[in-house]
């Protein structure tokens, strides 16, 4: 693959890109941390040694966790889990209606539910994520592509079943699962007036819909979910050549729903590069163009909602190209003031949709790890960013009665040693919380 041709805009805009990345990260991903050290009478102490170790990020780095416990051996499952934990603090759990309720009225909530590959029950996800400090997101509550075979093929007759689904999921998980993709890919998936003839299992269950279904489905969802945040999730179309600023189709949909008073908490912008090798250079002018990517984020930021790059696929035809692409993209997204999460889609090459009679995700070899669970350069690139470059770990000594330093937003273990005594505290530096902390030594 011709790197210079593919990365033409990254190369030409190198200075602009680096300037915006560095400014954005310093301005939006960090805050100032003040630590004051006194004795019990309130007298300032100097000469203390202070260890600052970041334990987690406030910013969310995620991935779908569809293959949890789906591999044939314990060794493979453990390798998957270890790779997942190393990079991610957000896990997308599957709630696709067709697999979640394959038989009417029998929802697959529990760990003992029948096995369906890539469609694990939410209790299994929650169990793993609780043990590892990972936040969970549900995907999706309604998507007209994947609905069960038993569902009525009539829009009005379908409505009571969707309401029941929303109520049953909310009864268990409202506020427990912190966010859900509410409706999925509204402006990109076709609205059919005739029975679908697409020879692809991915699209076999289209239902007839009324054009107002997005507003209706969102209204019913927000009635059921009072605590979980709701995400308006769209395909990668907002990033591409169809982007027309505030008159883009997805922008107009989001703006319309917000004006109607719908509880839209996050704007989800997918970024799937489902490109064959010969089509990769089509990405250069928009998807691999820093100036364009910032324009898209600036535009959707005007809606007044946080942004999420909610699903990401970057082809792995060339390991080094994939790694460099992701390093560029993650740095650009992480630096934007409105972005709150970045979610890769398939952790491994063996985690993607495969087979079928037509399109399949595994064709793009987009995993961060190989099918033997060995890490690709792209995995190492993200590990370097998330766990090293974007972490604050410091060893300091006080010359005054306090320390004042800049750090990434997140949770920290801070230890202070003074004249042989050590005090350790777990602290949280956040945009909207405390930024000054006191250590009292005996």
Tab-separated table of C-alpha atoms in Angstrom:
chain	number	residue	atom	x	y	z
A	1	UNK	CA	0.000	0.000	0.000
A	2	UNK	CA	1.303	3.433	-0.944
A	3	UNK	CA	1.672	5.266	2.385
A	4	UNK	CA	2.378	8.663	0.807
A	5	UNK	CA	-0.756	8.460	-1.326
A	6	UNK	CA	-3.009	7.170	1.444
A	7	UNK	CA	-1.712	9.650	4.039
A	8	UNK	CA	-1.447	12.623	1.695
A	9	UNK	CA	-3.544	14.897	3.936
A	10	UNK	CA	-1.972	13.672	7.186
A	11	UNK	CA	1.462	14.471	5.734
A	12	UNK	CA	0.571	17.874	4.225
A	13	UNK	CA	-1.275	18.975	7.357
A	14	UNK	CA	1.298	17.662	9.824
A	15	UNK	CA	1.960	21.024	11.498
A	16	UNK	CA	-1.744	21.920	11.724
A	17	UNK	CA	-2.597	18.478	13.081
A	18	UNK	CA	0.105	18.451	15.743
A	19	UNK	CA	-0.731	21.979	16.846
A	20	UNK	CA	-4.444	21.195	17.277
A	21	UNK	CA	-3.711	17.874	18.980
A	22	UNK	CA	-1.293	19.308	21.513
A	23	UNK	CA	-3.438	22.352	22.264
A	24	UNK	CA	-6.611	20.282	22.570
A	25	UNK	CA	-5.145	17.666	24.879
A	26	UNK	CA	-3.610	20.263	27.193
A	27	UNK	CA	-6.798	22.347	27.250
A	28	UNK	CA	-9.521	19.673	27.434
A	29	UNK	CA	-8.017	16.458	28.823
A	30	UNK	CA	-5.995	17.832	31.724
A	31	UNK	CA	-6.506	19.923	34.824
A	32	UNK	CA	-4.344	21.336	37.581
A	33	UNK	CA	-3.881	19.264	40.707
A	34	UNK	CA	-3.019	20.963	44.021
A	35	UNK	CA	-1.832	18.945	47.000
A	36	UNK	CA	-1.328	20.729	50.319
A	37	UNK	CA	0.508	19.022	53.191
A	38	UNK	CA	0.146	20.079	56.839
A	39	UNK	CA	0.501	18.726	60.356
A	40	UNK	CA	-2.558	18.306	62.605
A	41	UNK	CA	-2.282	21.904	63.794
A	42	UNK	CA	-2.506	23.148	60.216
A	43	UNK	CA	1.145	24.086	59.896
A	44	UNK	CA	2.569	23.692	56.391
A	45	UNK	CA	5.122	20.938	55.914
A	46	UNK	CA	7.916	20.957	53.352
A	47	UNK	CA	10.357	18.311	52.223
A	48	UNK	CA	7.723	15.625	51.675
A	49	UNK	CA	8.082	13.011	48.949
A	50	UNK	CA	4.968	12.547	46.850
A	51	UNK	CA	4.111	9.652	44.540
A	52	UNK	CA	1.317	10.249	41.981
A	53	UNK	CA	0.043	7.213	40.067
A	54	UNK	CA	-2.898	7.404	37.681
A	55	UNK	CA	-5.152	4.365	37.960
A	56	UNK	CA	-7.824	5.140	35.351
A	57	UNK	CA	-9.044	7.675	32.811
A	58	UNK	CA	-12.248	9.708	32.970
A	59	UNK	CA	-12.249	9.687	29.174
A	60	UNK	CA	-13.720	6.450	27.868
A	61	UNK	CA	-11.747	4.141	25.600
A	62	UNK	CA	-14.015	1.301	24.564
A	63	UNK	CA	-14.628	-1.746	22.405
A	64	UNK	CA	-17.462	-4.170	21.844
A	65	UNK	CA	-17.170	-7.191	24.117
A	66	UNK	CA	-19.291	-9.509	22.014
A	67	UNK	CA	-16.791	-12.407	22.129
A	68	UNK	CA	-16.503	-12.650	25.930
A	69	UNK	CA	-16.452	-16.383	26.836
A	70	UNK	CA	-17.212	-17.345	23.220
A	71	UNK	CA	-13.932	-19.070	22.358
A	72	UNK	CA	-13.589	-22.866	22.609
A	73	UNK	CA	-10.828	-22.977	25.238
A	74	UNK	CA	-10.184	-21.335	28.599
A	75	UNK	CA	-6.763	-20.252	27.360
A	76	UNK	CA	-8.258	-18.374	24.407
A	77	UNK	CA	-10.943	-16.746	26.540
A	78	UNK	CA	-8.344	-15.602	29.071
A	79	UNK	CA	-6.161	-14.149	26.304
A	80	UNK	CA	-9.147	-12.191	24.979
A	81	UNK	CA	-10.022	-10.870	28.442
A	82	UNK	CA	-6.446	-9.830	29.240
A	83	UNK	CA	-6.146	-7.923	25.965
A	84	UNK	CA	-9.493	-6.233	26.559
A	85	UNK	CA	-8.628	-5.136	30.118
A	86	UNK	CA	-5.274	-3.744	29.079
A	87	UNK	CA	-6.750	-1.107	26.764
A	88	UNK	CA	-10.395	-0.461	27.549
A	89	UNK	CA	-12.507	1.053	30.331
A	90	UNK	CA	-15.779	0.867	28.371
A	91	UNK	CA	-17.459	-2.257	26.984
A	92	UNK	CA	-20.304	-2.320	24.459
A	93	UNK	CA	-22.704	-5.169	25.272
A	94	UNK	CA	-25.008	-6.669	22.613
A	95	UNK	CA	-28.760	-6.049	22.873
A	96	UNK	CA	-29.708	-6.899	19.278
A	97	UNK	CA	-33.391	-7.763	19.435
A	98	UNK	CA	-33.290	-10.850	17.196
A	99	UNK	CA	-30.736	-12.645	19.404
A	100	UNK	CA	-31.825	-11.093	22.702
A	101	UNK	CA	-35.399	-12.375	22.334
A	102	UNK	CA	-35.310	-15.153	19.724
A	103	UNK	CA	-38.544	-16.557	21.164
A	104	UNK	CA	-41.344	-14.173	22.035
A	105	UNK	CA	-41.292	-13.291	25.723
A	106	UNK	CA	-38.042	-15.153	26.514
A	107	UNK	CA	-35.318	-12.541	26.847
A	108	UNK	CA	-31.718	-13.705	27.202
A	109	UNK	CA	-30.684	-11.716	30.292
A	110	UNK	CA	-28.890	-14.319	32.368
A	111	UNK	CA	-25.555	-16.134	32.210
A	112	UNK	CA	-27.362	-19.468	31.846
A	113	UNK	CA	-29.063	-18.313	28.628
A	114	UNK	CA	-28.574	-20.405	25.495
A	115	UNK	CA	-25.265	-19.782	23.726
A	116	UNK	CA	-25.242	-17.527	20.657
A	117	UNK	CA	-21.837	-16.500	19.346
A	118	UNK	CA	-21.203	-12.735	19.593
A	119	UNK	CA	-24.558	-12.296	21.362
A	120	UNK	CA	-23.643	-12.910	24.973
A	121	UNK	CA	-26.192	-12.134	27.729
A	122	UNK	CA	-25.790	-8.816	29.566
A	123	UNK	CA	-25.345	-10.436	32.984
A	124	UNK	CA	-22.155	-12.072	31.739
A	125	UNK	CA	-20.841	-8.698	30.582
A	126	UNK	CA	-21.779	-6.987	33.842
A	127	UNK	CA	-20.093	-9.686	35.911
A	128	UNK	CA	-16.805	-9.288	34.036
A	129	UNK	CA	-16.951	-5.504	33.961
A	130	UNK	CA	-17.754	-5.136	37.676
A	131	UNK	CA	-14.706	-7.229	38.503
A	132	UNK	CA	-12.462	-5.104	36.296
A	133	UNK	CA	-13.722	-1.537	36.756
A	134	UNK	CA	-15.120	-1.273	33.231
A	135	UNK	CA	-18.231	0.756	32.372
A	136	UNK	CA	-20.917	-0.920	30.244
A	137	UNK	CA	-22.862	0.471	27.299
A	138	UNK	CA	-25.811	-1.348	25.678
A	139	UNK	CA	-26.194	-1.562	21.889
A	140	UNK	CA	-28.827	-1.088	20.457
A	141	UNK	CA	-32.312	-0.733	21.954
A	142	UNK	CA	-33.896	-0.452	18.525
A	143	UNK	CA	-32.416	-1.084	15.100
A	144	UNK	CA	-34.738	-1.874	12.248
A	145	UNK	CA	-32.184	-4.233	10.703
A	146	UNK	CA	-32.005	-6.905	13.402
A	147	UNK	CA	-35.437	-7.775	14.767
A	148	UNK	CA	-36.814	-11.248	15.605
A	149	UNK	CA	-38.597	-13.376	13.020
A	150	UNK	CA	-41.722	-13.609	15.178
A	151	UNK	CA	-42.235	-9.830	15.279
A	152	UNK	CA	-45.336	-8.659	13.334
A	153	UNK	CA	-44.510	-7.297	9.884
A	154	UNK	CA	-46.649	-4.246	10.519
A	155	UNK	CA	-45.432	-1.008	12.064
A	156	UNK	CA	-48.434	-0.368	14.337
A	157	UNK	CA	-48.629	-4.006	15.445
A	158	UNK	CA	-44.917	-3.974	16.261
A	159	UNK	CA	-45.150	-1.041	18.668
A	160	UNK	CA	-46.473	-2.864	21.786
A	161	UNK	CA	-43.669	-5.418	21.521
A	162	UNK	CA	-40.994	-2.723	21.383
A	163	UNK	CA	-42.554	-0.935	24.356
A	164	UNK	CA	-42.500	-4.199	26.337
A	165	UNK	CA	-38.853	-4.784	25.346
A	166	UNK	CA	-37.844	-1.307	26.491
A	167	UNK	CA	-39.694	-1.649	29.794
A	168	UNK	CA	-38.213	-5.067	30.597
A	169	UNK	CA	-34.644	-3.958	29.854
A	170	UNK	CA	-35.130	-0.709	31.808
A	171	UNK	CA	-36.530	-2.595	34.802
A	172	UNK	CA	-33.213	-4.389	35.162
A	173	UNK	CA	-30.670	-1.967	33.805
A	174	UNK	CA	-31.811	1.658	33.951
A	175	UNK	CA	-28.898	3.365	35.695
A	176	UNK	CA	-27.014	0.072	36.050
A	177	UNK	CA	-25.845	0.144	32.452
A	178	UNK	CA	-24.722	3.748	32.151
A	179	UNK	CA	-25.684	4.326	28.510
A	180	UNK	CA	-27.552	2.761	25.602
A	181	UNK	CA	-27.570	3.342	21.890
A	182	UNK	CA	-31.248	4.175	21.614
A	183	UNK	CA	-32.012	4.068	17.889
A	184	UNK	CA	-29.403	3.058	15.371
A	185	UNK	CA	-28.448	4.300	11.888
A	186	UNK	CA	-31.708	6.117	11.119
A	187	UNK	CA	-30.490	8.171	8.157
A	188	UNK	CA	-28.405	5.419	6.574
A	189	UNK	CA	-30.540	2.266	6.634
A	190	UNK	CA	-33.192	2.068	3.885
A	191	UNK	CA	-36.899	2.656	4.545
A	192	UNK	CA	-38.634	-0.128	2.596
A	193	UNK	CA	-42.130	-0.240	1.167
A	194	UNK	CA	-41.704	-3.750	-0.211
A	195	UNK	CA	-40.451	-7.007	1.237
A	196	UNK	CA	-36.631	-7.021	1.287
A	197	UNK	CA	-34.811	-9.104	-1.299
A	198	UNK	CA	-31.311	-8.540	-0.007
A	199	UNK	CA	-29.429	-11.838	-0.107
A	200	UNK	CA	-27.593	-11.225	3.125
A	201	UNK	CA	-28.412	-12.498	6.599
A	202	UNK	CA	-27.242	-9.131	7.961
A	203	UNK	CA	-30.298	-7.431	6.460
A	204	UNK	CA	-32.924	-10.170	6.401
A	205	UNK	CA	-35.298	-8.735	8.989
A	206	UNK	CA	-36.208	-5.287	7.727
A	207	UNK	CA	-39.610	-4.153	8.965
A	208	UNK	CA	-41.936	-1.606	7.378
A	209	UNK	CA	-41.715	1.693	9.231
A	210	UNK	CA	-43.445	5.028	9.461
A	211	UNK	CA	-41.201	8.053	8.905
A	212	UNK	CA	-41.896	9.299	12.421
A	213	UNK	CA	-40.555	6.134	14.048
A	214	UNK	CA	-37.359	7.814	15.306
A	215	UNK	CA	-39.284	10.358	17.372
A	216	UNK	CA	-41.819	7.776	18.578
A	217	UNK	CA	-39.193	5.185	19.554
A	218	UNK	CA	-37.097	7.789	21.364
A	219	UNK	CA	-40.083	9.083	23.283
A	220	UNK	CA	-40.988	5.574	24.445
A	221	UNK	CA	-37.363	4.900	25.408
A	222	UNK	CA	-36.985	8.000	27.546
A	223	UNK	CA	-40.211	7.128	29.366
A	224	UNK	CA	-38.660	3.790	30.340
A	225	UNK	CA	-35.068	4.921	30.970
A	226	UNK	CA	-34.843	7.774	33.470
A	227	UNK	CA	-31.205	7.370	34.527
A	228	UNK	CA	-29.199	5.722	31.740
A	229	UNK	CA	-27.867	8.083	29.103
A	230	UNK	CA	-29.277	7.680	25.591
A	231	UNK	CA	-27.076	7.841	22.490
A	232	UNK	CA	-28.224	8.779	18.977
A	233	UNK	CA	-25.969	6.498	16.927
A	234	UNK	CA	-25.304	6.857	13.188
A	235	UNK	CA	-23.109	5.132	10.603
A	236	UNK	CA	-19.874	6.639	9.357
A	237	UNK	CA	-21.748	8.843	6.844
A	238	UNK	CA	-21.262	12.072	8.866
A	239	UNK	CA	-17.492	11.834	8.283
A	240	UNK	CA	-17.556	11.277	4.517
A	241	UNK	CA	-18.296	13.230	1.390
A	242	UNK	CA	-21.986	13.491	2.311
A	243	UNK	CA	-21.057	15.925	5.119
A	244	UNK	CA	-22.809	19.239	4.393
A	245	UNK	CA	-22.254	20.999	7.708
A	246	UNK	CA	-25.520	21.919	9.478
A	247	UNK	CA	-27.672	20.674	6.584
A	248	UNK	CA	-26.227	17.143	6.721
A	249	UNK	CA	-28.982	14.545	7.057
A	250	UNK	CA	-27.838	13.259	10.446
A	251	UNK	CA	-27.330	16.769	11.829
A	252	UNK	CA	-30.869	17.709	10.818
A	253	UNK	CA	-32.272	14.549	12.433
A	254	UNK	CA	-30.432	15.220	15.711
A	255	UNK	CA	-31.395	18.893	15.708
A	256	UNK	CA	-35.035	18.026	15.045
A	257	UNK	CA	-35.217	15.503	17.882
A	258	UNK	CA	-33.522	17.897	20.305
A	259	UNK	CA	-35.951	20.687	19.378
A	260	UNK	CA	-38.836	18.306	20.042
A	261	UNK	CA	-37.476	17.858	23.551
A	262	UNK	CA	-36.148	14.347	23.173
A	263	UNK	CA	-33.582	13.250	25.794
A	264	UNK	CA	-30.549	12.923	23.550
A	265	UNK	CA	-27.524	12.724	25.843
A	266	UNK	CA	-24.747	11.811	23.381
A	267	UNK	CA	-24.212	12.061	19.618
A	268	UNK	CA	-22.667	8.821	18.304
A	269	UNK	CA	-20.607	9.040	15.114
A	270	UNK	CA	-19.493	5.661	13.810
A	271	UNK	CA	-16.262	5.411	11.823
A	272	UNK	CA	-16.270	2.165	9.846
A	273	UNK	CA	-13.794	1.992	6.959
A	274	UNK	CA	-15.365	-0.979	5.192
A	275	UNK	CA	-13.058	-0.561	2.212
A	276	UNK	CA	-11.474	-3.244	0.043
A	277	UNK	CA	-7.710	-2.883	-0.545
A	278	UNK	CA	-8.227	-1.269	-3.943
A	279	UNK	CA	-10.658	1.250	-2.425
A	280	UNK	CA	-8.504	2.420	0.493
A	281	UNK	CA	-7.352	5.566	-1.304
A	282	UNK	CA	-10.963	6.762	-1.376
A	283	UNK	CA	-10.523	7.500	2.327
A	284	UNK	CA	-7.795	10.106	1.850
A	285	UNK	CA	-9.819	13.235	1.112
A	286	UNK	CA	-12.262	12.969	4.028
A	287	UNK	CA	-11.681	10.127	6.499
A	288	UNK	CA	-7.906	10.628	6.597
A	289	UNK	CA	-8.004	14.426	6.461
A	290	UNK	CA	-7.325	16.175	9.811
A	291	UNK	CA	-8.907	19.490	8.824
A	292	UNK	CA	-12.071	17.747	7.665
A	293	UNK	CA	-12.300	15.593	10.806
A	294	UNK	CA	-12.092	18.686	13.023
A	295	UNK	CA	-14.770	20.406	10.904
A	296	UNK	CA	-17.130	17.476	11.446
A	297	UNK	CA	-16.566	17.463	15.215
A	298	UNK	CA	-16.892	21.256	15.426
A	299	UNK	CA	-20.181	21.055	13.521
A	300	UNK	CA	-21.790	18.313	15.604
A	301	UNK	CA	-20.476	19.959	18.762
A	302	UNK	CA	-22.865	22.834	18.033
A	303	UNK	CA	-25.727	20.552	19.041
A	304	UNK	CA	-24.619	20.997	22.644
A	305	UNK	CA	-24.187	17.299	23.358
A	306	UNK	CA	-21.018	15.267	23.997
A	307	UNK	CA	-19.700	13.311	21.027
A	308	UNK	CA	-18.641	9.688	20.812
A	309	UNK	CA	-16.792	7.899	18.027
A	310	UNK	CA	-19.124	5.020	18.747
A	311	UNK	CA	-17.869	2.219	16.451
A	312	UNK	CA	-14.527	2.076	14.643
A	313	UNK	CA	-13.200	-0.203	11.913
A	314	UNK	CA	-9.820	0.453	10.322
A	315	UNK	CA	-8.701	-2.247	7.851
A	316	UNK	CA	-5.563	-4.195	8.663
A	317	UNK	CA	-4.278	-5.092	5.214
A	318	UNK	CA	-0.931	-3.590	6.237
A	319	UNK	CA	-0.098	-3.785	9.955
A	320	UNK	CA	2.064	-0.679	10.060
A	321	UNK	CA	-0.410	1.407	8.051
A	322	UNK	CA	-3.234	0.384	10.389
A	323	UNK	CA	-1.161	1.318	13.451
A	324	UNK	CA	-0.179	4.721	12.086
A	325	UNK	CA	-3.758	5.426	11.016
A	326	UNK	CA	-5.121	4.679	14.471
A	327	UNK	CA	-2.415	6.706	16.200
A	328	UNK	CA	-3.346	9.712	14.061
A	329	UNK	CA	-7.093	9.266	14.464
A	330	UNK	CA	-7.140	8.606	18.206
A	331	UNK	CA	-4.980	11.663	18.871
A	332	UNK	CA	-7.257	13.852	16.746
A	333	UNK	CA	-10.442	12.578	18.405
A	334	UNK	CA	-8.986	12.677	21.938
A	335	UNK	CA	-7.959	16.299	21.466
A	336	UNK	CA	-11.418	17.625	20.569
A	337	UNK	CA	-13.287	19.483	23.311
A	338	UNK	CA	-16.653	17.789	22.642
A	339	UNK	CA	-15.431	14.191	22.446
A	340	UNK	CA	-16.040	11.969	25.473
A	341	UNK	CA	-15.406	8.426	24.204
A	342	UNK	CA	-13.728	6.452	21.426
A	343	UNK	CA	-14.991	2.909	20.818
A	344	UNK	CA	-13.162	0.407	18.625
A	345	UNK	CA	-15.410	-2.252	17.173
A	346	UNK	CA	-13.746	-5.679	16.953
A	347	UNK	CA	-10.818	-6.366	19.266
A	348	UNK	CA	-9.541	-9.314	17.221
A	349	UNK	CA	-9.571	-10.551	13.657
A	350	UNK	CA	-11.530	-13.532	15.004
A	351	UNK	CA	-14.135	-11.296	16.676
A	352	UNK	CA	-15.853	-9.922	13.574
A	353	UNK	CA	-18.980	-11.035	11.744
A	354	UNK	CA	-17.921	-13.780	9.354
A	355	UNK	CA	-19.403	-15.909	6.619
A	356	UNK	CA	-22.950	-15.314	5.480
A	357	UNK	CA	-24.113	-14.982	1.915
A	358	UNK	CA	-22.671	-11.539	1.333
A	359	UNK	CA	-20.896	-8.786	3.245
A	360	UNK	CA	-18.972	-9.717	6.406
A	361	UNK	CA	-16.730	-7.730	8.762
A	362	UNK	CA	-13.892	-10.223	8.890
A	363	UNK	CA	-12.946	-9.422	5.288
A	364	UNK	CA	-11.290	-6.215	6.498
A	365	UNK	CA	-8.931	-7.848	9.057
A	366	UNK	CA	-9.507	-4.875	11.319
A	367	UNK	CA	-8.680	-6.432	14.699
A	368	UNK	CA	-6.080	-5.027	17.041
A	369	UNK	CA	-5.010	-8.574	17.826
A	370	UNK	CA	-4.603	-11.525	15.474
A	371	UNK	CA	-6.645	-14.730	15.523
A	372	UNK	CA	-3.883	-16.338	17.637
A	373	UNK	CA	-4.388	-13.452	20.141
A	374	UNK	CA	-0.971	-11.947	19.511
A	375	UNK	CA	-1.017	-8.129	19.464
A	376	UNK	CA	-0.654	-6.253	16.206
A	377	UNK	CA	1.300	-2.982	15.935
A	378	UNK	CA	-2.087	-1.208	16.197
A	379	UNK	CA	-2.624	-2.704	19.663
A	380	UNK	CA	0.811	-1.521	20.742
A	381	UNK	CA	0.101	1.941	19.288
A	382	UNK	CA	-3.068	2.338	21.361
A	383	UNK	CA	-1.390	0.882	24.449
A	384	UNK	CA	1.377	3.457	24.100
A	385	UNK	CA	-1.161	6.293	23.932
A	386	UNK	CA	-3.721	5.170	26.534
A	387	UNK	CA	-1.414	3.653	29.139
A	388	UNK	CA	1.763	5.695	28.719
A	389	UNK	CA	1.592	8.954	26.784
A	390	UNK	CA	-1.820	9.900	28.213
A	391	UNK	CA	-1.077	8.925	31.816
A	392	UNK	CA	0.244	11.085	34.642
A	393	UNK	CA	2.728	9.263	36.906
A	394	UNK	CA	5.033	11.489	38.914
A	395	UNK	CA	7.519	11.358	41.793
A	396	UNK	CA	7.868	14.793	43.370
A	397	UNK	CA	9.316	16.505	46.424
A	398	UNK	CA	7.813	19.560	48.093
A	399	UNK	CA	9.959	22.650	48.366
A	400	UNK	CA	6.944	24.712	49.477
A	401	UNK	CA	3.838	23.869	51.490
A	402	UNK	CA	2.090	22.427	48.432
A	403	UNK	CA	2.475	20.851	45.004
A	404	UNK	CA	0.751	22.226	41.931
A	405	UNK	CA	0.925	20.270	38.689
A	406	UNK	CA	-1.069	19.408	35.576
A	407	UNK	CA	-2.504	15.925	35.128
A	408	UNK	CA	-4.923	13.949	32.993
A	409	UNK	CA	-8.460	13.725	34.369
A	410	UNK	CA	-8.939	10.423	36.142
A	411	UNK	CA	-8.499	8.483	39.369
A	412	UNK	CA	-5.198	8.478	41.237
A	413	UNK	CA	-3.343	6.849	44.076
A	414	UNK	CA	-1.327	9.568	45.809
A	415	UNK	CA	1.160	8.760	48.584
A	416	UNK	CA	2.921	11.355	50.751
A	417	UNK	CA	5.958	10.477	52.872
A	418	UNK	CA	7.230	12.938	55.479
A	419	UNK	CA	9.785	12.113	58.168
A	420	UNK	CA	9.081	8.399	57.901
A	421	UNK	CA	5.287	8.627	57.954
A	422	UNK	CA	3.287	7.679	54.856
A	423	UNK	CA	-0.284	8.656	54.029
A	424	UNK	CA	-1.976	7.258	50.917
A	425	UNK	CA	-5.254	8.438	49.424
A	426	UNK	CA	-7.365	7.531	46.396
A	427	UNK	CA	-8.209	10.798	44.633
A	428	UNK	CA	-10.275	11.781	41.622
A	429	UNK	CA	-9.260	14.725	39.456
A	430	UNK	CA	-12.279	15.589	37.308
A	431	UNK	CA	-13.519	18.535	35.268
A	432	UNK	CA	-16.373	19.187	37.660
A	433	UNK	CA	-14.974	17.981	40.979
A	434	UNK	CA	-12.304	18.968	43.467
A	435	UNK	CA	-8.866	19.995	42.230
A	436	UNK	CA	-7.303	20.734	45.636
A	437	UNK	CA	-6.597	18.017	48.195
A	438	UNK	CA	-5.164	18.064	51.728
A	439	UNK	CA	-2.840	15.586	53.397
A	440	UNK	CA	-2.548	15.808	57.195
A	441	UNK	CA	0.508	14.184	58.720
A	442	UNK	CA	0.961	13.292	62.388
